[in-house]
Amino acid sequence: MKDLKGRTEIGFEKHIFICENERIEGHPRGCCSDLGKNQIRMLFKEEISKKKLSGKIRANKAGCLDFCEQGPTVVIYPEGIWYQIQNPEKDVKEIVKSHLIKGKIVKRCLIKL
Amino acid sequence: MKDLKGRTEIGFEKHIFICENERIEGHPRGCCSDLGKNQIRMLFKEEISKKKLSGKIRANKAGCLDFCEQGPTVVIYPEGIWYQIQNPEKDVKEIVKSHLIKGKIVKRCLIKL
């Protein structure tokens, strides 16, 4: 059976969640959204579309992912890899090309405790 | 090393994303948020807290998960199981008790195409 979008399977090969939680200015835990609002998600969507991976890989807005001090935070499932995006243009391109397409984690962007 | 919350590991054992995307009334694809706004997430948080699983299991707000016609939609990672919550009080309690604690999928709530 197909759904209204013609899909025959539930879900995505890779599912990216980007924290876009907004906090009041000066909050002690910081705020992932301070850096360019939805810029990171839009960059992911753009790269996914360019590589013709729409439908297989999805970039989603998320509420607070609870790693605010290491933000802006991104988590990729099903593998559960957590990234800190410090340079959106560069980092997103590399994560798509290396992690999402080749399956190779981008170590320099990993969140560290 | 520990982060500010005392954690020594990144991430969660189970990560629940609940679609809270809002669409204009009458949108042809429907809208997960029509059913009680953030009620589903609040119910998950309540059950997680009652079972003393906070920090291990996290319930997060998400943007549109793209299975609107089968909404309200919830996806649980890392396993990537997709649920449709038709009866929030009953379904959330059962998903926490059966799926999240015992690892047994709640078949009657699974999204079907």
PDB file of C-alpha atoms in Angstrom:
ATOM      1  CA  MET A   1       0.000   0.000   0.000  1.00  0.00           C
ATOM      2  CA  LYS A   2       1.144   3.550  -0.697  1.00  0.00           C
ATOM      3  CA  ASP A   3       0.474   6.688   1.274  1.00  0.00           C
ATOM      4  CA  LEU A   4      -0.564   9.992  -0.292  1.00  0.00           C
ATOM      5  CA  LYS A   5       3.055  10.757  -1.168  1.00  0.00           C
ATOM      6  CA  GLY A   6       3.526   7.406  -2.917  1.00  0.00           C
ATOM      7  CA  ARG A   7       5.695   5.926  -0.177  1.00  0.00           C
ATOM      8  CA  THR A   8       5.670   2.263   0.636  1.00  0.00           C
ATOM      9  CA  GLU A   9       7.848   2.476   3.742  1.00  0.00           C
ATOM     10  CA  ILE A  10       7.576   4.377   6.987  1.00  0.00           C
ATOM     11  CA  GLY A  11      10.452   6.626   7.982  1.00  0.00           C
ATOM     12  CA  PHE A  12      13.794   7.779   6.620  1.00  0.00           C
ATOM     13  CA  GLU A  13      17.245   6.280   6.107  1.00  0.00           C
ATOM     14  CA  LYS A  14      18.727   9.157   8.061  1.00  0.00           C
ATOM     15  CA  HIS A  15      16.821  11.569  10.249  1.00  0.00           C
ATOM     16  CA  ILE A  16      18.509  14.785  11.315  1.00  0.00           C
ATOM     17  CA  PHE A  17      17.144  16.849  14.200  1.00  0.00           C
ATOM     18  CA  ILE A  18      18.333  20.407  14.609  1.00  0.00           C
ATOM     19  CA  CYS A  19      17.728  22.255  17.859  1.00  0.00           C
ATOM     20  CA  GLU A  20      15.851  25.477  17.211  1.00  0.00           C
ATOM     21  CA  ASN A  21      14.802  26.108  20.765  1.00  0.00           C
ATOM     22  CA  GLU A  22      14.683  29.789  21.663  1.00  0.00           C
ATOM     23  CA  ARG A  23      15.572  31.095  25.082  1.00  0.00           C
ATOM     24  CA  ILE A  24      15.487  34.577  26.499  1.00  0.00           C
ATOM     25  CA  GLU A  25      18.643  36.621  25.951  1.00  0.00           C
ATOM     26  CA  GLY A  26      21.346  35.958  28.504  1.00  0.00           C
ATOM     27  CA  HIS A  27      19.956  32.601  29.712  1.00  0.00           C
ATOM     28  CA  PRO A  28      22.768  30.801  31.585  1.00  0.00           C
ATOM     29  CA  ARG A  29      22.546  27.642  29.450  1.00  0.00           C
ATOM     30  CA  GLY A  30      22.749  29.563  26.189  1.00  0.00           C
ATOM     31  CA  CYS A  31      20.537  29.008  23.194  1.00  0.00           C
ATOM     32  CA  CYS A  32      21.094  26.989  20.018  1.00  0.00           C
ATOM     33  CA  SER A  33      18.836  29.321  18.133  1.00  0.00           C
ATOM     34  CA  ASP A  34      21.065  32.354  18.623  1.00  0.00           C
ATOM     35  CA  LEU A  35      23.129  31.264  15.670  1.00  0.00           C
ATOM     36  CA  GLY A  36      21.083  32.124  12.623  1.00  0.00           C
ATOM     37  CA  LYS A  37      17.672  30.774  13.684  1.00  0.00           C
ATOM     38  CA  ASN A  38      16.731  28.095  11.136  1.00  0.00           C
ATOM     39  CA  GLN A  39      19.868  28.601   9.007  1.00  0.00           C
ATOM     40  CA  ILE A  40      21.364  25.201   9.852  1.00  0.00           C
ATOM     41  CA  ARG A  41      18.195  23.319   8.927  1.00  0.00           C
ATOM     42  CA  MET A  42      17.853  25.257   5.682  1.00  0.00           C
ATOM     43  CA  LEU A  43      21.467  24.419   4.772  1.00  0.00           C
ATOM     44  CA  PHE A  44      20.827  20.725   5.425  1.00  0.00           C
ATOM     45  CA  LYS A  45      17.659  20.837   3.302  1.00  0.00           C
ATOM     46  CA  GLU A  46      19.533  22.554   0.490  1.00  0.00           C
ATOM     47  CA  GLU A  47      22.359  19.995   0.480  1.00  0.00           C
ATOM     48  CA  ILE A  48      19.920  17.051   0.730  1.00  0.00           C
ATOM     49  CA  SER A  49      17.994  18.410  -2.227  1.00  0.00           C
ATOM     50  CA  LYS A  50      21.159  19.064  -4.286  1.00  0.00           C
ATOM     51  CA  LYS A  51      22.291  15.465  -3.721  1.00  0.00           C
ATOM     52  CA  LYS A  52      18.793  14.183  -4.654  1.00  0.00           C
ATOM     53  CA  LEU A  53      18.312  12.590  -1.239  1.00  0.00           C
ATOM     54  CA  SER A  54      14.953  14.133  -0.373  1.00  0.00           C
ATOM     55  CA  GLY A  55      12.571  11.474   0.928  1.00  0.00           C
ATOM     56  CA  LYS A  56      15.490   9.331   2.125  1.00  0.00           C
ATOM     57  CA  ILE A  57      17.076  11.873   4.447  1.00  0.00           C
ATOM     58  CA  ARG A  58      15.044  14.377   6.405  1.00  0.00           C
ATOM     59  CA  ALA A  59      16.166  17.459   8.325  1.00  0.00           C
ATOM     60  CA  ASN A  60      13.747  18.355  11.113  1.00  0.00           C
ATOM     61  CA  LYS A  61      13.328  21.202  13.508  1.00  0.00           C
ATOM     62  CA  ALA A  62      13.513  20.068  17.141  1.00  0.00           C
ATOM     63  CA  GLY A  63      12.880  21.590  20.527  1.00  0.00           C
ATOM     64  CA  CYS A  64      15.648  21.743  23.150  1.00  0.00           C
ATOM     65  CA  LEU A  65      17.918  18.694  22.836  1.00  0.00           C
ATOM     66  CA  ASP A  66      19.439  19.378  26.287  1.00  0.00           C
ATOM     67  CA  PHE A  67      23.052  19.846  25.216  1.00  0.00           C
ATOM     68  CA  CYS A  68      22.704  23.617  25.092  1.00  0.00           C
ATOM     69  CA  GLU A  69      26.228  24.366  26.320  1.00  0.00           C
ATOM     70  CA  GLN A  70      27.641  22.537  23.280  1.00  0.00           C
ATOM     71  CA  GLY A  71      25.167  24.048  20.796  1.00  0.00           C
ATOM     72  CA  PRO A  72      24.042  24.657  18.159  1.00  0.00           C
ATOM     73  CA  THR A  73      23.182  20.986  18.488  1.00  0.00           C
ATOM     74  CA  VAL A  74      22.312  18.451  15.795  1.00  0.00           C
ATOM     75  CA  VAL A  75      21.618  14.729  16.268  1.00  0.00           C
ATOM     76  CA  ILE A  76      21.471  12.188  13.460  1.00  0.00           C
ATOM     77  CA  TYR A  77      19.485   8.965  13.837  1.00  0.00           C
ATOM     78  CA  PRO A  78      19.345   5.987  13.730  1.00  0.00           C
ATOM     79  CA  GLU A  79      23.038   6.075  14.639  1.00  0.00           C
ATOM     80  CA  GLY A  80      22.623   8.728  17.346  1.00  0.00           C
ATOM     81  CA  ILE A  81      25.594  10.889  16.449  1.00  0.00           C
ATOM     82  CA  TRP A  82      25.674  14.327  18.064  1.00  0.00           C
ATOM     83  CA  TYR A  83      27.252  17.321  16.375  1.00  0.00           C
ATOM     84  CA  GLN A  84      27.975  20.891  17.331  1.00  0.00           C
ATOM     85  CA  ILE A  85      27.682  23.179  14.319  1.00  0.00           C
ATOM     86  CA  GLN A  86      30.169  25.992  14.700  1.00  0.00           C
ATOM     87  CA  ASN A  87      30.562  26.970  11.077  1.00  0.00           C
ATOM     88  CA  PRO A  88      27.201  26.230   9.412  1.00  0.00           C
ATOM     89  CA  GLU A  89      28.195  26.553   5.729  1.00  0.00           C
ATOM     90  CA  LYS A  90      31.301  24.404   6.086  1.00  0.00           C
ATOM     91  CA  ASP A  91      30.070  21.908   8.708  1.00  0.00           C
ATOM     92  CA  VAL A  92      26.722  21.087   7.081  1.00  0.00           C
ATOM     93  CA  LYS A  93      28.316  20.432   3.686  1.00  0.00           C
ATOM     94  CA  GLU A  94      30.906  18.164   5.245  1.00  0.00           C
ATOM     95  CA  ILE A  95      28.362  16.258   7.380  1.00  0.00           C
ATOM     96  CA  VAL A  96      26.157  15.614   4.325  1.00  0.00           C
ATOM     97  CA  LYS A  97      29.035  14.566   2.100  1.00  0.00           C
ATOM     98  CA  SER A  98      31.024  12.571   4.635  1.00  0.00           C
ATOM     99  CA  HIS A  99      28.552  11.241   7.232  1.00  0.00           C
ATOM    100  CA  LEU A 100      25.265  11.022   5.364  1.00  0.00           C
ATOM    101  CA  ILE A 101      26.580   9.876   1.996  1.00  0.00           C
ATOM    102  CA  LYS A 102      29.782   8.001   2.830  1.00  0.00           C
ATOM    103  CA  GLY A 103      28.912   6.920   6.383  1.00  0.00           C
ATOM    104  CA  LYS A 104      32.059   8.533   7.790  1.00  0.00           C
ATOM    105  CA  ILE A 105      31.570  10.537  10.993  1.00  0.00           C
ATOM    106  CA  VAL A 106      32.911  14.117  10.973  1.00  0.00           C
ATOM    107  CA  LYS A 107      35.030  13.883  14.117  1.00  0.00           C
ATOM    108  CA  ARG A 108      35.965  17.557  14.345  1.00  0.00           C
ATOM    109  CA  CYS A 109      32.246  18.469  14.723  1.00  0.00           C
ATOM    110  CA  LEU A 110      31.341  15.891  17.387  1.00  0.00           C
ATOM    111  CA  ILE A 111      29.976  17.158  20.673  1.00  0.00           C
ATOM    112  CA  LYS A 112      32.423  16.538  23.480  1.00  0.00           C
ATOM    113  CA  LEU A 113      31.628  16.548  27.200  1.00  0.00           C
TER     114      LEU A 113
ATOM    115  CA  MET B   1      34.765  14.837  31.913  1.00  0.00           C
ATOM    116  CA  LYS B   2      31.277  15.915  32.944  1.00  0.00           C
ATOM    117  CA  ASP B   3      29.078  18.549  31.385  1.00  0.00           C
ATOM    118  CA  LEU B   4      27.174  21.144  33.405  1.00  0.00           C
ATOM    119  CA  LYS B   5      24.418  18.617  34.132  1.00  0.00           C
ATOM    120  CA  GLY B   6      26.898  16.030  35.423  1.00  0.00           C
ATOM    121  CA  ARG B   7      26.597  13.754  32.394  1.00  0.00           C
ATOM    122  CA  THR B   8      29.485  11.702  31.168  1.00  0.00           C
ATOM    123  CA  GLU B   9      27.806  10.484  27.992  1.00  0.00           C
ATOM    124  CA  ILE B  10      26.270  12.241  25.029  1.00  0.00           C
ATOM    125  CA  GLY B  11      22.676  11.448  24.150  1.00  0.00           C
ATOM    126  CA  PHE B  12      19.811   9.327  25.449  1.00  0.00           C
ATOM    127  CA  GLU B  13      18.925   5.628  25.572  1.00  0.00           C
ATOM    128  CA  LYS B  14      15.612   6.422  23.888  1.00  0.00           C
ATOM    129  CA  HIS B  15      14.752   9.644  22.113  1.00  0.00           C
ATOM    130  CA  ILE B  16      11.108  10.364  21.350  1.00  0.00           C
ATOM    131  CA  PHE B  17      10.143  13.031  18.823  1.00  0.00           C
ATOM    132  CA  ILE B  18       6.571  14.278  18.776  1.00  0.00           C
ATOM    133  CA  CYS B  19       5.303  16.250  15.817  1.00  0.00           C
ATOM    134  CA  GLU B  20       3.938  19.592  16.952  1.00  0.00           C
ATOM    135  CA  ASN B  21       3.858  21.232  13.568  1.00  0.00           C
ATOM    136  CA  GLU B  22       0.982  23.649  13.137  1.00  0.00           C
ATOM    137  CA  ARG B  23      -0.798  24.138   9.855  1.00  0.00           C
ATOM    138  CA  ILE B  24      -3.581  26.494   8.865  1.00  0.00           C
ATOM    139  CA  GLU B  25      -7.096  25.151   9.456  1.00  0.00           C
ATOM    140  CA  GLY B  26      -8.379  22.944   6.664  1.00  0.00           C
ATOM    141  CA  HIS B  27      -4.951  22.147   5.175  1.00  0.00           C
ATOM    142  CA  PRO B  28      -5.354  19.080   2.935  1.00  0.00           C
ATOM    143  CA  ARG B  29      -2.591  17.093   4.687  1.00  0.00           C
ATOM    144  CA  GLY B  30      -4.043  17.714   8.142  1.00  0.00           C
ATOM    145  CA  CYS B  31      -2.063  18.731  11.171  1.00  0.00           C
ATOM    146  CA  CYS B  32      -0.635  16.700  14.050  1.00  0.00           C
ATOM    147  CA  SER B  33      -0.966  19.667  16.342  1.00  0.00           C
ATOM    148  CA  ASP B  34      -4.767  19.809  16.092  1.00  0.00           C
ATOM    149  CA  LEU B  35      -4.985  17.141  18.740  1.00  0.00           C
ATOM    150  CA  GLY B  36      -4.238  18.904  21.996  1.00  0.00           C
ATOM    151  CA  LYS B  37      -1.146  20.937  21.002  1.00  0.00           C
ATOM    152  CA  ASN B  38       1.684  19.742  23.235  1.00  0.00           C
ATOM    153  CA  GLN B  39      -0.505  17.323  25.217  1.00  0.00           C
ATOM    154  CA  ILE B  40       1.222  14.189  23.898  1.00  0.00           C
ATOM    155  CA  ARG B  41       4.699  15.458  24.774  1.00  0.00           C
ATOM    156  CA  MET B  42       3.556  16.507  28.232  1.00  0.00           C
ATOM    157  CA  LEU B  43       2.075  13.037  28.821  1.00  0.00           C
ATOM    158  CA  PHE B  44       5.356  11.403  27.769  1.00  0.00           C
ATOM    159  CA  LYS B  45       7.322  13.711  30.073  1.00  0.00           C
ATOM    160  CA  GLU B  46       4.998  12.928  32.954  1.00  0.00           C
ATOM    161  CA  GLU B  47       5.288   9.144  32.486  1.00  0.00           C
ATOM    162  CA  ILE B  48       9.075   9.350  32.021  1.00  0.00           C
ATOM    163  CA  SER B  49       9.372  11.325  35.227  1.00  0.00           C
ATOM    164  CA  LYS B  50       7.049   8.969  37.150  1.00  0.00           C
ATOM    165  CA  LYS B  51       9.160   5.987  36.095  1.00  0.00           C
ATOM    166  CA  LYS B  52      12.363   7.859  37.064  1.00  0.00           C
ATOM    167  CA  LEU B  53      13.720   7.695  33.531  1.00  0.00           C
ATOM    168  CA  SER B  54      14.487  11.393  33.056  1.00  0.00           C
ATOM    169  CA  GLY B  55      17.974  11.824  31.594  1.00  0.00           C
ATOM    170  CA  LYS B  56      17.808   8.369  29.983  1.00  0.00           C
ATOM    171  CA  ILE B  57      14.693   8.911  27.883  1.00  0.00           C
ATOM    172  CA  ARG B  58      13.844  12.271  26.360  1.00  0.00           C
ATOM    173  CA  ALA B  59      10.604  13.469  24.766  1.00  0.00           C
ATOM    174  CA  ASN B  60      11.213  16.248  22.259  1.00  0.00           C
ATOM    175  CA  LYS B  61       9.060  18.584  20.253  1.00  0.00           C
ATOM    176  CA  ALA B  62       9.633  18.196  16.506  1.00  0.00           C
ATOM    177  CA  GLY B  63       8.623  20.029  13.361  1.00  0.00           C
ATOM    178  CA  CYS B  64       6.647  18.249  10.621  1.00  0.00           C
ATOM    179  CA  LEU B  65       7.693  14.577  10.439  1.00  0.00           C
ATOM    180  CA  ASP B  66       6.025  14.214   7.027  1.00  0.00           C
ATOM    181  CA  PHE B  67       3.520  11.489   7.913  1.00  0.00           C
ATOM    182  CA  CYS B  68       0.759  14.018   8.517  1.00  0.00           C
ATOM    183  CA  GLU B  69      -2.063  11.834   7.193  1.00  0.00           C
ATOM    184  CA  GLN B  70      -1.292   9.253   9.898  1.00  0.00           C
ATOM    185  CA  GLY B  71      -0.834  11.817  12.680  1.00  0.00           C
ATOM    186  CA  PRO B  72      -0.479  12.739  15.423  1.00  0.00           C
ATOM    187  CA  THR B  73       2.938  11.260  14.718  1.00  0.00           C
ATOM    188  CA  VAL B  74       5.640  10.107  17.131  1.00  0.00           C
ATOM    189  CA  VAL B  75       8.965   8.475  16.238  1.00  0.00           C
ATOM    190  CA  ILE B  76      11.228   6.729  18.737  1.00  0.00           C
ATOM    191  CA  TYR B  77      14.962   6.410  18.092  1.00  0.00           C
ATOM    192  CA  PRO B  78      17.417   4.728  17.854  1.00  0.00           C
ATOM    193  CA  GLU B  79      15.048   1.955  16.720  1.00  0.00           C
ATOM    194  CA  GLY B  80      13.032   4.210  14.378  1.00  0.00           C
ATOM    195  CA  ILE B  81       9.560   3.042  15.371  1.00  0.00           C
ATOM    196  CA  TRP B  82       6.712   5.258  14.186  1.00  0.00           C
ATOM    197  CA  TYR B  83       3.481   5.599  16.133  1.00  0.00           C
ATOM    198  CA  GLN B  84       0.163   7.284  15.578  1.00  0.00           C
ATOM    199  CA  ILE B  85      -1.299   8.520  18.852  1.00  0.00           C
ATOM    200  CA  GLN B  86      -5.065   8.293  18.654  1.00  0.00           C
ATOM    201  CA  ASN B  87      -5.854   8.130  22.343  1.00  0.00           C
ATOM    202  CA  PRO B  88      -3.120  10.144  24.105  1.00  0.00           C
ATOM    203  CA  GLU B  89      -3.761   9.109  27.719  1.00  0.00           C
ATOM    204  CA  LYS B  90      -3.984   5.395  26.921  1.00  0.00           C
ATOM    205  CA  ASP B  91      -1.410   5.189  24.099  1.00  0.00           C
ATOM    206  CA  VAL B  92       1.367   7.151  25.815  1.00  0.00           C
ATOM    207  CA  LYS B  93       1.120   5.093  29.017  1.00  0.00           C
ATOM    208  CA  GLU B  94       1.248   1.867  27.031  1.00  0.00           C
ATOM    209  CA  ILE B  95       4.174   2.989  24.844  1.00  0.00           C
ATOM    210  CA  VAL B  96       6.196   3.972  27.917  1.00  0.00           C
ATOM    211  CA  LYS B  97       5.412   0.785  29.832  1.00  0.00           C
ATOM    212  CA  SER B  98       5.639  -1.666  26.955  1.00  0.00           C
ATOM    213  CA  HIS B  99       8.033  -0.195  24.366  1.00  0.00           C
ATOM    214  CA  LEU B 100      10.315   2.048  26.398  1.00  0.00           C
ATOM    215  CA  ILE B 101      10.621  -0.081  29.514  1.00  0.00           C
ATOM    216  CA  LYS B 102      10.105  -3.650  28.282  1.00  0.00           C
ATOM    217  CA  GLY B 103      11.276  -3.176  24.671  1.00  0.00           C
ATOM    218  CA  LYS B 104       8.001  -4.533  23.286  1.00  0.00           C
ATOM    219  CA  ILE B 105       6.521  -2.550  20.381  1.00  0.00           C
ATOM    220  CA  VAL B 106       2.877  -1.476  20.748  1.00  0.00           C
ATOM    221  CA  LYS B 107       1.581  -2.891  17.478  1.00  0.00           C
ATOM    222  CA  ARG B 108      -1.895  -1.391  17.609  1.00  0.00           C
ATOM    223  CA  CYS B 109      -0.385   2.130  17.591  1.00  0.00           C
ATOM    224  CA  LEU B 110       2.058   1.621  14.702  1.00  0.00           C
ATOM    225  CA  ILE B 111       1.698   3.877  11.682  1.00  0.00           C
ATOM    226  CA  LYS B 112       0.507   1.902   8.680  1.00  0.00           C
ATOM    227  CA  LEU B 113       0.751   3.050   5.087  1.00  0.00           C
TER     228      LEU B 113
END
